Amino acid sequence: MPGDLYLLAGRYRLIERLGQGGAGTVWRAIDEMLDRQVAVKQVRVPDGLDQRERAEFADRAMHEARSAGRLRDPAIVLVHDVVLEGGQPWIIMDLTTGRSLDKVIKERGPLPPGFVAAVGLRVLSALEVAHAHGLLHQDVKPANILLDADGSAMLTDFGIAAPMGGRGDMFGSAGSPGYMAPERLNEQPSGPSADLWSLGASLYTAVEGRAPFERALPAAVAAAVLLHEPPFPARAGRELGGLLMAMLAKNPAARPTAAQVRQVLSGLAGPGAAPQRPARRRRWWLLPAVLAAVVALGAGGWYAAAALGGKDIGRYATAPDPCTLLTDAQVTGFTKSKPERSLTRPGECQWLVRESTYPARRLIVRVWAEQPTRDLDGPAVAQRRFASEKSTRAAAEGVSQRQAYGPIREVPGLGEAAIRQNGFKFYLDSDQSGMADSILLLRTSNLLVEVVWHREDVDVEAAPGKSAEAVADPQTAVAAARMIVAALAK
């Protein structure tokens, strides 16, 4: 742990520790090059990682921090720089003078519903910008919401944001259990609705003065998130309370969309008690019934609700089982080995090819179906998500430490749109071998499918900057994708 006045990267002088949590430590520092104060986050590296895993963690952390640095919104604390020192990623951000929402709650107790709704609108704006760029915040909680003197809110700690779908949850252990959506606690794929769940839990805490799943022990908190419903937030009132309960639904498909959350909060936002607006109240009057229907219908709830509203849902009410999209015989044909198939998590299937007892190669298929919003139909949401994924992955092109990603390439004739990208990661103790990935993403109607062909112990003699393309094997991923598209057409 660095001491006071430690000079980071020859530029950032650490002055004092501002706070510490599960994701890392935040310092106040001076950027000696520009003579200004900044906040520096020392990202915590998870315990129990070997050297290779620590290097991979650091590389991915820096990549995601750079992606977060592209986000621009008045409610987002900006990320300026990211450096690697002492084997740890360090993220440099704006130093804000606001006080965290959790401290305000501790000092003042429950806050007025109108004020809480206004805070929620600001944080929602920040999340919508992040989601439009294909990033999840992953750690929305009162401690990461800062309030200025005029009461306006900002969302900080975007340095640990992670991409939707794609390459896994880099910071899956980050965050506080009481503010992590059930799917994250279950280590299942998460999307924008997970961030909205965390926002709902944060606003619940602000208006009630206590967390929705408050318990004495962290393990009990996590169990409550997974198994129990929170008490109705009586201080919130019927409208805000109903919205918060809907946002805290266990099933992601049963939660309101960002547009629906914005509609309700806009009608309630104010410095004090919620204003009475008849027109908005009439629109909101229908939402509890819709949400109740969604809860009753389960995963297909938004499908039914959208159908009633005349939306084009798209071809897929829910994503198909990825393990049914390829047969073992097909995988054997293009891997030239007998694979072991397993459903690794919901929405993801893996075919593992072993050499001796060592897992040398694996084919991974991930699927997810986008659902309509108030403003967009299902295929339009999928198209926007595909475009966001494309731009995020294109930004990764180049070399970062011992990892390289090639350019994005279009793949014609696969669904309505398809792209592929190659990646290579040198082992920590070698400049000649490492791990290679050929990644393909395609869209058809409202469905997105990702195919990853991963190979271990790949030898390369090219320079690191060329290695991703030099050892690429995109044909296997493309062949698998063509068979998947044929299976979907049946």
Short mmCIF file of N, CA, C and O in Angstrom, two decimals, residues 196-247:
data_model
loop_
_atom_site.label_atom_id
_atom_site.label_comp_id
_atom_site.label_asym_id
_atom_site.label_seq_id
_atom_site.Cartn_x
_atom_site.Cartn_y
_atom_site.Cartn_z
N LEU A 196 -30.14 -0.84 -13.39
CA LEU A 196 -31.39 -0.22 -12.95
C LEU A 196 -31.85 -0.81 -11.63
O LEU A 196 -32.44 -0.11 -10.79
N TRP A 197 -31.61 -2.10 -11.43
CA TRP A 197 -31.92 -2.72 -10.13
C TRP A 197 -31.11 -2.04 -9.03
O TRP A 197 -31.66 -1.69 -7.98
N SER A 198 -29.84 -1.83 -9.28
CA SER A 198 -28.98 -1.17 -8.29
C SER A 198 -29.42 0.26 -8.03
O SER A 198 -29.37 0.75 -6.89
N LEU A 199 -29.86 0.95 -9.09
CA LEU A 199 -30.39 2.30 -8.91
C LEU A 199 -31.64 2.27 -8.04
O LEU A 199 -31.81 3.10 -7.15
N GLY A 200 -32.52 1.29 -8.29
CA GLY A 200 -33.72 1.17 -7.46
C GLY A 200 -33.39 0.94 -6.00
O GLY A 200 -34.01 1.53 -5.10
N ALA A 201 -32.39 0.08 -5.73
CA ALA A 201 -31.99 -0.17 -4.35
C ALA A 201 -31.41 1.09 -3.71
O ALA A 201 -31.65 1.36 -2.52
N SER A 202 -30.68 1.88 -4.48
CA SER A 202 -30.08 3.11 -3.95
C SER A 202 -31.15 4.14 -3.63
O SER A 202 -31.11 4.80 -2.58
N LEU A 203 -32.13 4.31 -4.52
CA LEU A 203 -33.20 5.27 -4.28
C LEU A 203 -34.09 4.82 -3.12
O LEU A 203 -34.58 5.65 -2.34
N TYR A 204 -34.30 3.51 -3.00
CA TYR A 204 -35.04 2.96 -1.86
C TYR A 204 -34.35 3.37 -0.56
O TYR A 204 -35.00 3.83 0.39
N THR A 205 -33.02 3.20 -0.51
CA THR A 205 -32.27 3.56 0.69
C THR A 205 -32.40 5.04 1.00
O THR A 205 -32.56 5.44 2.17
N ALA A 206 -32.37 5.86 -0.04
CA ALA A 206 -32.45 7.31 0.17
C ALA A 206 -33.80 7.73 0.72
O ALA A 206 -33.88 8.57 1.63
N VAL A 207 -34.87 7.17 0.21
CA VAL A 207 -36.20 7.62 0.63
C VAL A 207 -36.66 6.98 1.94
O VAL A 207 -37.46 7.55 2.68
N GLU A 208 -36.14 5.79 2.26
CA GLU A 208 -36.53 5.10 3.48
C GLU A 208 -35.52 5.29 4.62
O GLU A 208 -35.85 5.05 5.79
N GLY A 209 -34.30 5.67 4.28
CA GLY A 209 -33.27 5.82 5.31
C GLY A 209 -32.60 4.52 5.68
O GLY A 209 -31.77 4.50 6.60
N ARG A 210 -32.91 3.45 5.00
CA ARG A 210 -32.29 2.15 5.24
C ARG A 210 -32.34 1.35 3.93
O ARG A 210 -33.19 1.59 3.07
N ALA A 211 -31.43 0.42 3.81
CA ALA A 211 -31.34 -0.37 2.58
C ALA A 211 -32.49 -1.36 2.48
O ALA A 211 -33.02 -1.82 3.51
N PRO A 212 -32.91 -1.72 1.27
CA PRO A 212 -34.06 -2.61 1.11
C PRO A 212 -33.82 -4.02 1.67
O PRO A 212 -34.76 -4.69 2.09
N PHE A 213 -32.57 -4.47 1.68
CA PHE A 213 -32.26 -5.82 2.15
C PHE A 213 -31.29 -5.77 3.33
O PHE A 213 -30.39 -6.60 3.45
N GLU A 214 -31.50 -4.82 4.19
CA GLU A 214 -30.60 -4.60 5.32
C GLU A 214 -30.59 -5.81 6.25
O GLU A 214 -31.63 -6.29 6.71
N ARG A 215 -29.39 -6.33 6.54
CA ARG A 215 -29.19 -7.44 7.44
C ARG A 215 -27.87 -7.22 8.18
O ARG A 215 -27.08 -6.36 7.81
N ALA A 216 -27.62 -8.01 9.21
CA ALA A 216 -26.42 -7.83 10.03
C ALA A 216 -25.16 -8.31 9.33
O ALA A 216 -24.09 -7.73 9.48
N LEU A 217 -25.27 -9.38 8.54
CA LEU A 217 -24.10 -9.99 7.92
C LEU A 217 -24.19 -9.92 6.40
O LEU A 217 -25.29 -10.05 5.83
N PRO A 218 -23.06 -9.73 5.70
CA PRO A 218 -23.09 -9.68 4.23
C PRO A 218 -23.72 -10.92 3.59
O PRO A 218 -24.43 -10.81 2.60
N ALA A 219 -23.45 -12.09 4.16
CA ALA A 219 -24.02 -13.32 3.59
C ALA A 219 -25.54 -13.30 3.70
O ALA A 219 -26.25 -13.77 2.80
N ALA A 220 -26.04 -12.75 4.81
CA ALA A 220 -27.49 -12.66 4.98
C ALA A 220 -28.10 -11.66 4.01
O ALA A 220 -29.22 -11.84 3.52
N VAL A 221 -27.35 -10.58 3.73
CA VAL A 221 -27.82 -9.60 2.75
C VAL A 221 -27.95 -10.25 1.38
O VAL A 221 -28.97 -10.11 0.70
N ALA A 222 -26.93 -10.98 0.97
CA ALA A 222 -26.96 -11.64 -0.32
C ALA A 222 -28.12 -12.64 -0.40
O ALA A 222 -28.81 -12.72 -1.43
N ALA A 223 -28.34 -13.38 0.66
CA ALA A 223 -29.46 -14.34 0.68
C ALA A 223 -30.79 -13.62 0.56
O ALA A 223 -31.70 -14.10 -0.13
N ALA A 224 -30.92 -12.47 1.22
CA ALA A 224 -32.16 -11.72 1.15
C ALA A 224 -32.42 -11.19 -0.26
O ALA A 224 -33.55 -11.21 -0.75
N VAL A 225 -31.35 -10.72 -0.93
CA VAL A 225 -31.50 -10.25 -2.30
C VAL A 225 -32.02 -11.37 -3.20
O VAL A 225 -32.88 -11.16 -4.06
N LEU A 226 -31.53 -12.58 -2.98
CA LEU A 226 -31.89 -13.70 -3.83
C LEU A 226 -33.25 -14.31 -3.49
O LEU A 226 -33.94 -14.81 -4.39
N LEU A 227 -33.63 -14.26 -2.22
CA LEU A 227 -34.77 -15.06 -1.78
C LEU A 227 -35.98 -14.28 -1.27
O LEU A 227 -37.08 -14.82 -1.25
N HIS A 228 -35.78 -13.04 -0.84
CA HIS A 228 -36.85 -12.32 -0.15
C HIS A 228 -37.23 -11.03 -0.87
O HIS A 228 -36.40 -10.46 -1.60
N GLU A 229 -38.47 -10.60 -0.64
CA GLU A 229 -38.92 -9.32 -1.15
C GLU A 229 -38.71 -8.25 -0.08
O GLU A 229 -38.92 -8.51 1.11
N PRO A 230 -38.30 -7.04 -0.46
CA PRO A 230 -38.13 -5.99 0.54
C PRO A 230 -39.48 -5.45 1.00
O PRO A 230 -40.48 -5.58 0.28
N PRO A 231 -39.56 -4.85 2.19
CA PRO A 231 -40.81 -4.20 2.60
C PRO A 231 -41.16 -3.07 1.65
O PRO A 231 -40.26 -2.41 1.10
N PHE A 232 -42.43 -2.82 1.46
CA PHE A 232 -42.83 -1.70 0.60
C PHE A 232 -42.32 -0.40 1.23
O PHE A 232 -42.50 -0.18 2.43
N PRO A 233 -41.65 0.48 0.46
CA PRO A 233 -41.10 1.73 1.02
C PRO A 233 -42.21 2.73 1.34
O PRO A 233 -42.59 3.54 0.50
N ALA A 234 -42.69 2.69 2.57
CA ALA A 234 -43.86 3.48 2.95
C ALA A 234 -43.64 4.97 2.81
O ALA A 234 -44.57 5.72 2.47
N ARG A 235 -42.42 5.45 3.07
CA ARG A 235 -42.17 6.89 3.00
C ARG A 235 -42.14 7.40 1.56
O ARG A 235 -42.20 8.61 1.34
N ALA A 236 -42.02 6.50 0.60
CA ALA A 236 -41.90 6.91 -0.79
C ALA A 236 -43.22 7.35 -1.40
O ALA A 236 -43.23 8.08 -2.39
N GLY A 237 -44.34 6.90 -0.84
CA GLY A 237 -45.62 7.14 -1.47
C GLY A 237 -45.94 6.05 -2.47
O GLY A 237 -45.10 5.23 -2.84
N ARG A 238 -47.19 6.06 -2.94
CA ARG A 238 -47.65 4.96 -3.79
C ARG A 238 -46.90 4.89 -5.11
O ARG A 238 -46.46 3.82 -5.54
N GLU A 239 -46.70 6.04 -5.77
CA GLU A 239 -46.12 6.02 -7.11
C GLU A 239 -44.63 5.67 -7.10
O GLU A 239 -44.19 4.75 -7.79
N LEU A 240 -43.85 6.42 -6.32
CA LEU A 240 -42.42 6.13 -6.26
C LEU A 240 -42.18 4.76 -5.64
O LEU A 240 -41.33 3.99 -6.10
N GLY A 241 -42.95 4.43 -4.59
CA GLY A 241 -42.79 3.12 -3.96
C GLY A 241 -43.08 1.99 -4.92
O GLY A 241 -42.35 0.98 -4.96
N GLY A 242 -44.14 2.14 -5.72
CA GLY A 242 -44.46 1.10 -6.69
C GLY A 242 -43.37 0.94 -7.74
O GLY A 242 -43.04 -0.18 -8.14
N LEU A 243 -42.80 2.06 -8.16
CA LEU A 243 -41.71 1.99 -9.14
C LEU A 243 -40.50 1.28 -8.54
O LEU A 243 -39.89 0.42 -9.19
N LEU A 244 -40.13 1.63 -7.31
CA LEU A 244 -38.95 1.01 -6.69
C LEU A 244 -39.15 -0.49 -6.51
O LEU A 244 -38.21 -1.27 -6.75
N MET A 245 -40.32 -0.90 -6.12
CA MET A 245 -40.58 -2.34 -5.97
C MET A 245 -40.47 -3.05 -7.33
O MET A 245 -39.94 -4.17 -7.41
N ALA A 246 -40.94 -2.39 -8.40
CA ALA A 246 -40.84 -3.00 -9.73
C ALA A 246 -39.39 -3.07 -10.17
O ALA A 246 -38.96 -4.06 -10.79
N MET A 247 -38.59 -2.04 -9.86
CA MET A 247 -37.17 -2.05 -10.23
C MET A 247 -36.40 -3.14 -9.51
O MET A 247 -35.38 -3.61 -10.00
#
